PDB file of C-alpha atoms in Angstrom:
ATOM      1  CA  UNK A   1      10.333 -17.656   3.529  1.00 57.00           C
ATOM      2  CA  UNK A   2       7.779 -14.747   2.962  1.00 67.00           C
ATOM      3  CA  UNK A   3       5.900 -13.415   5.912  1.00 90.00           C
ATOM      4  CA  UNK A   4       2.672 -12.718   3.849  1.00 94.00           C
ATOM      5  CA  UNK A   5       1.788 -15.012   0.986  1.00 95.00           C
ATOM      6  CA  UNK A   6      -0.894 -14.588  -1.527  1.00 96.00           C
ATOM      7  CA  UNK A   7      -2.399 -17.337  -3.649  1.00 96.00           C
ATOM      8  CA  UNK A   8      -2.675 -17.506  -6.601  1.00 96.00           C
ATOM      9  CA  UNK A   9      -0.364 -15.231  -8.086  1.00 95.00           C
ATOM     10  CA  UNK A  10      -2.130 -14.702 -11.296  1.00 96.00           C
ATOM     11  CA  UNK A  11      -5.878 -15.536 -12.409  1.00 96.00           C
ATOM     12  CA  UNK A  12      -7.835 -15.287 -15.392  1.00 97.00           C
ATOM     13  CA  UNK A  13     -11.613 -15.841 -14.967  1.00 96.00           C
ATOM     14  CA  UNK A  14     -14.757 -15.095 -16.986  1.00 96.00           C
ATOM     15  CA  UNK A  15     -17.415 -12.576 -16.218  1.00 97.00           C
ATOM     16  CA  UNK A  16     -20.135 -13.989 -13.753  1.00 97.00           C
ATOM     17  CA  UNK A  17     -17.641 -16.673 -12.063  1.00 96.00           C
ATOM     18  CA  UNK A  18     -17.025 -16.842  -8.299  1.00 96.00           C
ATOM     19  CA  UNK A  19     -13.373 -16.452  -7.419  1.00 97.00           C
ATOM     20  CA  UNK A  20     -11.496 -16.559  -4.272  1.00 97.00           C
ATOM     21  CA  UNK A  21      -8.095 -14.981  -3.355  1.00 98.00           C
ATOM     22  CA  UNK A  22      -6.383 -16.242  -0.425  1.00 97.00           C
ATOM     23  CA  UNK A  23      -3.894 -14.725   2.210  1.00 97.00           C
ATOM     24  CA  UNK A  24      -1.784 -16.247   4.674  1.00 97.00           C
ATOM     25  CA  UNK A  25       0.915 -14.572   7.213  1.00 96.00           C
ATOM     26  CA  UNK A  26       3.229 -15.854   9.560  1.00 95.00           C
ATOM     27  CA  UNK A  27       3.747 -12.395  11.307  1.00 90.00           C
ATOM     28  CA  UNK A  28       1.361 -13.220  14.161  1.00 91.00           C
ATOM     29  CA  UNK A  29      -0.284  -9.900  13.400  1.00 90.00           C
ATOM     30  CA  UNK A  30      -4.184  -9.367  14.311  1.00 89.00           C
ATOM     31  CA  UNK A  31      -4.821  -6.922  11.684  1.00 91.00           C
ATOM     32  CA  UNK A  32      -5.078  -7.741   8.137  1.00 94.00           C
ATOM     33  CA  UNK A  33      -6.315  -5.912   5.059  1.00 95.00           C
ATOM     34  CA  UNK A  34      -7.300  -6.236   1.346  1.00 97.00           C
ATOM     35  CA  UNK A  35      -6.402  -3.554  -1.249  1.00 96.00           C
ATOM     36  CA  UNK A  36      -6.855  -3.225  -4.909  1.00 96.00           C
ATOM     37  CA  UNK A  37      -4.408  -1.386  -7.163  1.00 92.00           C
ATOM     38  CA  UNK A  38      -5.550   0.109 -10.365  1.00 91.00           C
ATOM     39  CA  UNK A  39      -3.227   2.022 -12.787  1.00 82.00           C
ATOM     40  CA  UNK A  40      -3.445   5.932 -11.780  1.00 79.00           C
ATOM     41  CA  UNK A  41      -5.428   5.327  -8.759  1.00 82.00           C
ATOM     42  CA  UNK A  42      -2.871   3.960  -6.188  1.00 85.00           C
ATOM     43  CA  UNK A  43      -4.190   1.413  -3.826  1.00 91.00           C
ATOM     44  CA  UNK A  44      -7.581   1.481  -2.371  1.00 92.00           C
ATOM     45  CA  UNK A  45      -8.890  -0.398   0.699  1.00 93.00           C
ATOM     46  CA  UNK A  46     -11.602  -3.176   0.007  1.00 96.00           C
ATOM     47  CA  UNK A  47     -11.883  -4.712   3.713  1.00 96.00           C
ATOM     48  CA  UNK A  48      -9.989  -4.968   6.833  1.00 94.00           C
ATOM     49  CA  UNK A  49     -10.167  -7.058  10.042  1.00 94.00           C
ATOM     50  CA  UNK A  50      -8.778  -6.467  13.450  1.00 90.00           C
ATOM     51  CA  UNK A  51      -9.298  -9.799  14.561  1.00 89.00           C
ATOM     52  CA  UNK A  52     -11.079 -13.132  13.826  1.00 91.00           C
ATOM     53  CA  UNK A  53     -14.349 -11.709  14.910  1.00 91.00           C
ATOM     54  CA  UNK A  54     -14.092  -7.838  13.795  1.00 92.00           C
ATOM     55  CA  UNK A  55     -14.282  -7.288   9.832  1.00 95.00           C
ATOM     56  CA  UNK A  56     -15.251  -4.023   8.156  1.00 93.00           C
ATOM     57  CA  UNK A  57     -15.949  -2.674   5.012  1.00 94.00           C
ATOM     58  CA  UNK A  58     -13.501  -0.171   3.575  1.00 92.00           C
ATOM     59  CA  UNK A  59     -13.936   2.364   0.779  1.00 89.00           C
ATOM     60  CA  UNK A  60     -14.795   0.001  -1.968  1.00 94.00           C
ATOM     61  CA  UNK A  61     -16.298  -3.331  -0.639  1.00 95.00           C
ATOM     62  CA  UNK A  62     -19.435  -3.484  -3.233  1.00 95.00           C
ATOM     63  CA  UNK A  63     -18.968  -6.791  -5.088  1.00 95.00           C
ATOM     64  CA  UNK A  64     -16.425  -8.441  -2.595  1.00 97.00           C
ATOM     65  CA  UNK A  65     -16.825 -10.338   0.496  1.00 97.00           C
ATOM     66  CA  UNK A  66     -14.226 -11.596   2.928  1.00 97.00           C
ATOM     67  CA  UNK A  67     -13.757 -14.681   5.346  1.00 96.00           C
ATOM     68  CA  UNK A  68     -11.216 -14.451   8.396  1.00 96.00           C
ATOM     69  CA  UNK A  69     -10.589 -18.032   9.002  1.00 91.00           C
ATOM     70  CA  UNK A  70      -8.082 -17.733  11.564  1.00 94.00           C
ATOM     71  CA  UNK A  71      -5.699 -14.985  12.853  1.00 93.00           C
ATOM     72  CA  UNK A  72      -3.216 -16.228   9.902  1.00 95.00           C
ATOM     73  CA  UNK A  73      -5.718 -16.544   7.074  1.00 97.00           C
ATOM     74  CA  UNK A  74      -7.844 -13.836   5.365  1.00 97.00           C
ATOM     75  CA  UNK A  75      -9.530 -14.561   2.178  1.00 98.00           C
ATOM     76  CA  UNK A  76     -11.272 -12.136  -0.659  1.00 98.00           C
ATOM     77  CA  UNK A  77     -14.103 -13.364  -2.798  1.00 97.00           C
ATOM     78  CA  UNK A  78     -15.762 -12.153  -5.916  1.00 96.00           C
ATOM     79  CA  UNK A  79     -19.112 -13.489  -5.820  1.00 91.00           C
ATOM     80  CA  UNK A  80     -19.702 -12.796  -9.458  1.00 96.00           C
ATOM     81  CA  UNK A  81     -16.781 -11.372 -11.199  1.00 96.00           C
ATOM     82  CA  UNK A  82     -16.952  -8.431 -13.558  1.00 96.00           C
ATOM     83  CA  UNK A  83     -14.544  -6.773 -15.854  1.00 96.00           C
ATOM     84  CA  UNK A  84     -13.898  -3.788 -13.771  1.00 95.00           C
ATOM     85  CA  UNK A  85     -12.664  -5.957 -11.107  1.00 97.00           C
ATOM     86  CA  UNK A  86      -9.571  -6.501 -13.125  1.00 97.00           C
ATOM     87  CA  UNK A  87      -6.644  -5.294 -11.070  1.00 96.00           C
ATOM     88  CA  UNK A  88      -3.906  -5.963  -8.609  1.00 95.00           C
ATOM     89  CA  UNK A  89      -4.866  -7.076  -5.447  1.00 97.00           C
ATOM     90  CA  UNK A  90      -2.725  -7.105  -2.423  1.00 96.00           C
ATOM     91  CA  UNK A  91      -3.052  -8.391   1.130  1.00 96.00           C
ATOM     92  CA  UNK A  92      -1.340  -6.881   4.269  1.00 94.00           C
ATOM     93  CA  UNK A  93      -1.031  -7.145   7.772  1.00 93.00           C
ATOM     94  CA  UNK A  94      -0.003  -4.978  10.900  1.00 88.00           C
ATOM     95  CA  UNK A  95       0.570  -5.074  14.475  1.00 80.00           C
ATOM     96  CA  UNK A  96      -1.766  -2.796  16.731  1.00 71.00           C
ATOM     97  CA  UNK A  97       0.735  -2.796  19.613  1.00 66.00           C
ATOM     98  CA  UNK A  98       2.732  -0.079  17.748  1.00 61.00           C
ATOM     99  CA  UNK A  99       1.506   3.516  17.163  1.00 58.00           C
ATOM    100  CA  UNK A 100       1.284   4.414  13.740  1.00 58.00           C
ATOM    101  CA  UNK A 101       1.984   0.997  12.818  1.00 70.00           C
ATOM    102  CA  UNK A 102       3.571  -0.100   9.670  1.00 81.00           C
ATOM    103  CA  UNK A 103       1.794  -2.353   7.125  1.00 88.00           C
ATOM    104  CA  UNK A 104       3.439  -5.441   5.521  1.00 90.00           C
ATOM    105  CA  UNK A 105       2.247  -6.320   2.013  1.00 92.00           C
ATOM    106  CA  UNK A 106       2.085  -9.517   0.159  1.00 94.00           C
ATOM    107  CA  UNK A 107       3.323  -9.967  -3.298  1.00 92.00           C
ATOM    108  CA  UNK A 108       0.009  -9.356  -4.898  1.00 94.00           C
ATOM    109  CA  UNK A 109      -2.577 -11.480  -6.960  1.00 96.00           C
ATOM    110  CA  UNK A 110      -3.015 -10.194 -10.640  1.00 95.00           C
ATOM    111  CA  UNK A 111      -6.678 -10.793 -11.726  1.00 97.00           C
ATOM    112  CA  UNK A 112      -8.073 -10.446 -15.163  1.00 96.00           C
ATOM    113  CA  UNK A 113     -11.976 -10.542 -15.490  1.00 96.00           C
ATOM    114  CA  UNK A 114     -12.709 -11.207 -19.256  1.00 96.00           C
TER     115      UNK A 114
ATOM    116  CA  UNK B   1     -11.444  13.679   3.465  1.00 81.00           C
ATOM    117  CA  UNK B   2      -7.897  12.882   3.674  1.00 86.00           C
ATOM    118  CA  UNK B   3      -6.017  12.768   0.515  1.00 91.00           C
ATOM    119  CA  UNK B   4      -2.089  12.615  -0.867  1.00 94.00           C
ATOM    120  CA  UNK B   5      -1.033  14.058  -3.957  1.00 95.00           C
ATOM    121  CA  UNK B   6       2.017  13.284  -5.854  1.00 94.00           C
ATOM    122  CA  UNK B   7       3.919  13.829  -8.804  1.00 88.00           C
ATOM    123  CA  UNK B   8       3.013  11.870 -11.796  1.00 85.00           C
ATOM    124  CA  UNK B   9       5.768   9.615 -13.589  1.00 86.00           C
ATOM    125  CA  UNK B  10       7.550   8.120 -14.881  1.00 94.00           C
ATOM    126  CA  UNK B  11      10.683   9.940 -13.590  1.00 96.00           C
ATOM    127  CA  UNK B  12      13.637   8.941 -15.834  1.00 96.00           C
ATOM    128  CA  UNK B  13      17.066   9.687 -14.559  1.00 97.00           C
ATOM    129  CA  UNK B  14      20.876   8.490 -15.073  1.00 97.00           C
ATOM    130  CA  UNK B  15      22.642   6.642 -12.376  1.00 97.00           C
ATOM    131  CA  UNK B  16      24.272   8.992  -9.768  1.00 96.00           C
ATOM    132  CA  UNK B  17      21.465  11.773 -10.375  1.00 97.00           C
ATOM    133  CA  UNK B  18      19.662  13.469  -7.760  1.00 97.00           C
ATOM    134  CA  UNK B  19      16.061  12.507  -7.153  1.00 97.00           C
ATOM    135  CA  UNK B  20      13.004  14.286  -5.792  1.00 97.00           C
ATOM    136  CA  UNK B  21       9.481  13.043  -5.832  1.00 97.00           C
ATOM    137  CA  UNK B  22       7.047  15.583  -4.489  1.00 97.00           C
ATOM    138  CA  UNK B  23       4.315  14.485  -2.232  1.00 97.00           C
ATOM    139  CA  UNK B  24       1.659  16.705  -0.498  1.00 97.00           C
ATOM    140  CA  UNK B  25      -1.184  15.905   1.789  1.00 95.00           C
ATOM    141  CA  UNK B  26      -4.644  17.100   2.928  1.00 94.00           C
ATOM    142  CA  UNK B  27      -5.630  15.893   6.354  1.00 90.00           C
ATOM    143  CA  UNK B  28      -7.146  16.781   9.620  1.00 82.00           C
ATOM    144  CA  UNK B  29      -4.766  17.098  12.524  1.00 82.00           C
ATOM    145  CA  UNK B  30      -1.178  15.712  12.348  1.00 84.00           C
ATOM    146  CA  UNK B  31      -1.000  12.426  10.423  1.00 89.00           C
ATOM    147  CA  UNK B  32       1.816  10.145  10.368  1.00 90.00           C
ATOM    148  CA  UNK B  33       3.446  10.160   6.936  1.00 94.00           C
ATOM    149  CA  UNK B  34       5.145   7.247   4.923  1.00 94.00           C
ATOM    150  CA  UNK B  35       6.923   6.342   1.652  1.00 97.00           C
ATOM    151  CA  UNK B  36       6.395   2.920   0.456  1.00 95.00           C
ATOM    152  CA  UNK B  37       8.318   1.286  -2.533  1.00 96.00           C
ATOM    153  CA  UNK B  38       7.099  -1.389  -4.877  1.00 93.00           C
ATOM    154  CA  UNK B  39       9.783  -3.197  -6.731  1.00 93.00           C
ATOM    155  CA  UNK B  40       8.961  -4.922 -10.035  1.00 88.00           C
ATOM    156  CA  UNK B  41       6.595  -7.983  -9.518  1.00 83.00           C
ATOM    157  CA  UNK B  42       6.636  -7.248  -5.583  1.00 86.00           C
ATOM    158  CA  UNK B  43       4.262  -6.076  -2.816  1.00 88.00           C
ATOM    159  CA  UNK B  44       4.730  -2.749  -1.087  1.00 91.00           C
ATOM    160  CA  UNK B  45       7.442  -2.275   1.466  1.00 92.00           C
ATOM    161  CA  UNK B  46       7.931   0.639   3.792  1.00 93.00           C
ATOM    162  CA  UNK B  47      10.944   2.633   3.005  1.00 96.00           C
ATOM    163  CA  UNK B  48      10.628   5.460   5.584  1.00 96.00           C
ATOM    164  CA  UNK B  49       8.083   7.173   7.867  1.00 93.00           C
ATOM    165  CA  UNK B  50       7.845  10.406  10.071  1.00 93.00           C
ATOM    166  CA  UNK B  51       5.255  10.739  12.771  1.00 88.00           C
ATOM    167  CA  UNK B  52       5.375  14.502  13.548  1.00 88.00           C
ATOM    168  CA  UNK B  53       6.224  17.897  11.938  1.00 92.00           C
ATOM    169  CA  UNK B  54       9.867  18.387  11.507  1.00 94.00           C
ATOM    170  CA  UNK B  55      10.797  14.599  11.818  1.00 94.00           C
ATOM    171  CA  UNK B  56      13.097  13.398   8.832  1.00 96.00           C
ATOM    172  CA  UNK B  57      12.567   9.885   7.943  1.00 96.00           C
ATOM    173  CA  UNK B  58      15.632   7.974   6.237  1.00 96.00           C
ATOM    174  CA  UNK B  59      16.463   4.752   4.973  1.00 96.00           C
ATOM    175  CA  UNK B  60      18.780   3.227   2.275  1.00 95.00           C
ATOM    176  CA  UNK B  61      19.937   6.897   0.970  1.00 96.00           C
ATOM    177  CA  UNK B  62      16.285   8.203   0.797  1.00 98.00           C
ATOM    178  CA  UNK B  63      15.109  11.149   2.893  1.00 98.00           C
ATOM    179  CA  UNK B  64      11.954  12.976   3.475  1.00 98.00           C
ATOM    180  CA  UNK B  65      11.154  15.591   6.024  1.00 97.00           C
ATOM    181  CA  UNK B  66       7.640  16.139   7.232  1.00 96.00           C
ATOM    182  CA  UNK B  67       6.691  19.778   6.584  1.00 96.00           C
ATOM    183  CA  UNK B  68       3.791  20.804   8.250  1.00 93.00           C
ATOM    184  CA  UNK B  69       3.551  24.480   7.152  1.00 94.00           C
ATOM    185  CA  UNK B  70       3.615  23.220   3.517  1.00 95.00           C
ATOM    186  CA  UNK B  71       1.563  19.736   4.293  1.00 95.00           C
ATOM    187  CA  UNK B  72       4.602  18.222   2.205  1.00 97.00           C
ATOM    188  CA  UNK B  73       6.840  14.972   2.486  1.00 97.00           C
ATOM    189  CA  UNK B  74       9.184  15.066  -0.537  1.00 98.00           C
ATOM    190  CA  UNK B  75      11.135  12.059  -0.960  1.00 98.00           C
ATOM    191  CA  UNK B  76      14.838  12.653  -1.967  1.00 98.00           C
ATOM    192  CA  UNK B  77      18.131  10.651  -2.872  1.00 98.00           C
ATOM    193  CA  UNK B  78      21.388  12.305  -3.557  1.00 96.00           C
ATOM    194  CA  UNK B  79      22.543   9.532  -6.074  1.00 96.00           C
ATOM    195  CA  UNK B  80      20.100   7.093  -7.345  1.00 97.00           C
ATOM    196  CA  UNK B  81      21.141   3.475  -8.581  1.00 97.00           C
ATOM    197  CA  UNK B  82      19.698   1.463 -11.278  1.00 96.00           C
ATOM    198  CA  UNK B  83      18.301  -0.825  -8.473  1.00 96.00           C
ATOM    199  CA  UNK B  84      16.243   2.054  -7.203  1.00 97.00           C
ATOM    200  CA  UNK B  85      13.955   1.913 -10.351  1.00 97.00           C
ATOM    201  CA  UNK B  86      10.555   1.034  -8.827  1.00 96.00           C
ATOM    202  CA  UNK B  87       7.302   2.681  -7.972  1.00 94.00           C
ATOM    203  CA  UNK B  88       7.000   5.109  -4.853  1.00 96.00           C
ATOM    204  CA  UNK B  89       3.929   5.508  -2.877  1.00 95.00           C
ATOM    205  CA  UNK B  90       3.378   8.531  -0.347  1.00 96.00           C
ATOM    206  CA  UNK B  91       0.881   7.870   2.037  1.00 94.00           C
ATOM    207  CA  UNK B  92      -0.774   9.039   5.427  1.00 92.00           C
ATOM    208  CA  UNK B  93      -2.165   7.328   8.331  1.00 87.00           C
ATOM    209  CA  UNK B  94      -5.201   9.020   9.359  1.00 75.00           C
ATOM    210  CA  UNK B  95      -5.407  10.488  12.725  1.00 68.00           C
ATOM    211  CA  UNK B  96      -8.787   9.740  14.063  1.00 64.00           C
ATOM    212  CA  UNK B  97     -10.468   6.556  14.412  1.00 61.00           C
ATOM    213  CA  UNK B  98      -9.042   3.512  12.386  1.00 66.00           C
ATOM    214  CA  UNK B  99      -5.588   4.721  11.370  1.00 67.00           C
ATOM    215  CA  UNK B 100      -6.106   3.450   8.068  1.00 79.00           C
ATOM    216  CA  UNK B 101      -3.480   4.373   5.166  1.00 87.00           C
ATOM    217  CA  UNK B 102      -4.270   6.747   2.446  1.00 89.00           C
ATOM    218  CA  UNK B 103      -2.055   6.434  -0.843  1.00 92.00           C
ATOM    219  CA  UNK B 104      -1.226   8.587  -3.590  1.00 93.00           C
ATOM    220  CA  UNK B 105      -1.385   7.462  -6.826  1.00 93.00           C
ATOM    221  CA  UNK B 106       2.261   6.214  -7.124  1.00 94.00           C
ATOM    222  CA  UNK B 107       5.316   7.425  -9.143  1.00 95.00           C
ATOM    223  CA  UNK B 108       7.358   5.369 -11.378  1.00 95.00           C
ATOM    224  CA  UNK B 109      11.122   5.822 -11.176  1.00 97.00           C
ATOM    225  CA  UNK B 110      13.212   4.591 -13.856  1.00 96.00           C
ATOM    226  CA  UNK B 111      17.033   4.758 -13.745  1.00 97.00           C
ATOM    227  CA  UNK B 112      19.458   4.023 -16.725  1.00 96.00           C
ATOM    228  CA  UNK B 113      23.150   3.025 -16.232  1.00 94.00           C
TER     229      UNK B 113
END
C-alpha cells in the first residue's frame, strides 16, 4: 500500500465551488506539505504543517486554506475555485529527525476548474 | 532568494545513450541538493542527493556531483533505458530557517528503443 495517498485523483469543478483535496499518510511523519505543479513552473509550496497545531503559509497560499485533522491527515481547501487554480496538486511528508530530510510525495490530484 | 535553474526539455535520446541534465542554483550558504524523478502518473520520488560540496550522489546508475565553484549539480547517466523516461526535477533545501525545498521547472526525458 502507498505511504502517502491523495483523494480524489482527478476532479473537475466549476468556478465558485468549494472543493477539498485530502491527503493521508502512514509514514508516521510529523511534517506535511501541499504543493501545486504547473507546466513550466515546477512545484510551488502552498502550505506546510510541522505538527497538528503548527500550520504555515507557503509562497502561494492566497485562495487556499488547510486543515490538519490528525498527524496522518492534511486537507487542502479551495473556498471558491477559480480557473487559474487548475493544476496538479501534491501532498508530501517528511521526518524532522533527519538533517536535510527527504520529502515523500503522494501521487497527485489533477484539478480542472471550469 | 534561492532558486534553481535547469535545462528545458524535452531531452530525447535513444536507448543506451549518455544523459546529462544541467542544473545550477543560487542560494545563500551551502544548501543540500536533490534530484527528484516523476514517472508518468505518479508523484515525485527522491532519486539522489548531496549535502555538501564535492559530494557525489548516486542511485540506479544516475550520478550528480555537488560543485560549489560552479554552483551546479548536473545529473548524468552513462546508458539510459526506456524505463528512465520521466520528468526530472533539481531542487535545493534552504539553509536557514525552515529547510523548504525549492524546485527547478523540471526536464522531461524521452528515451526511445
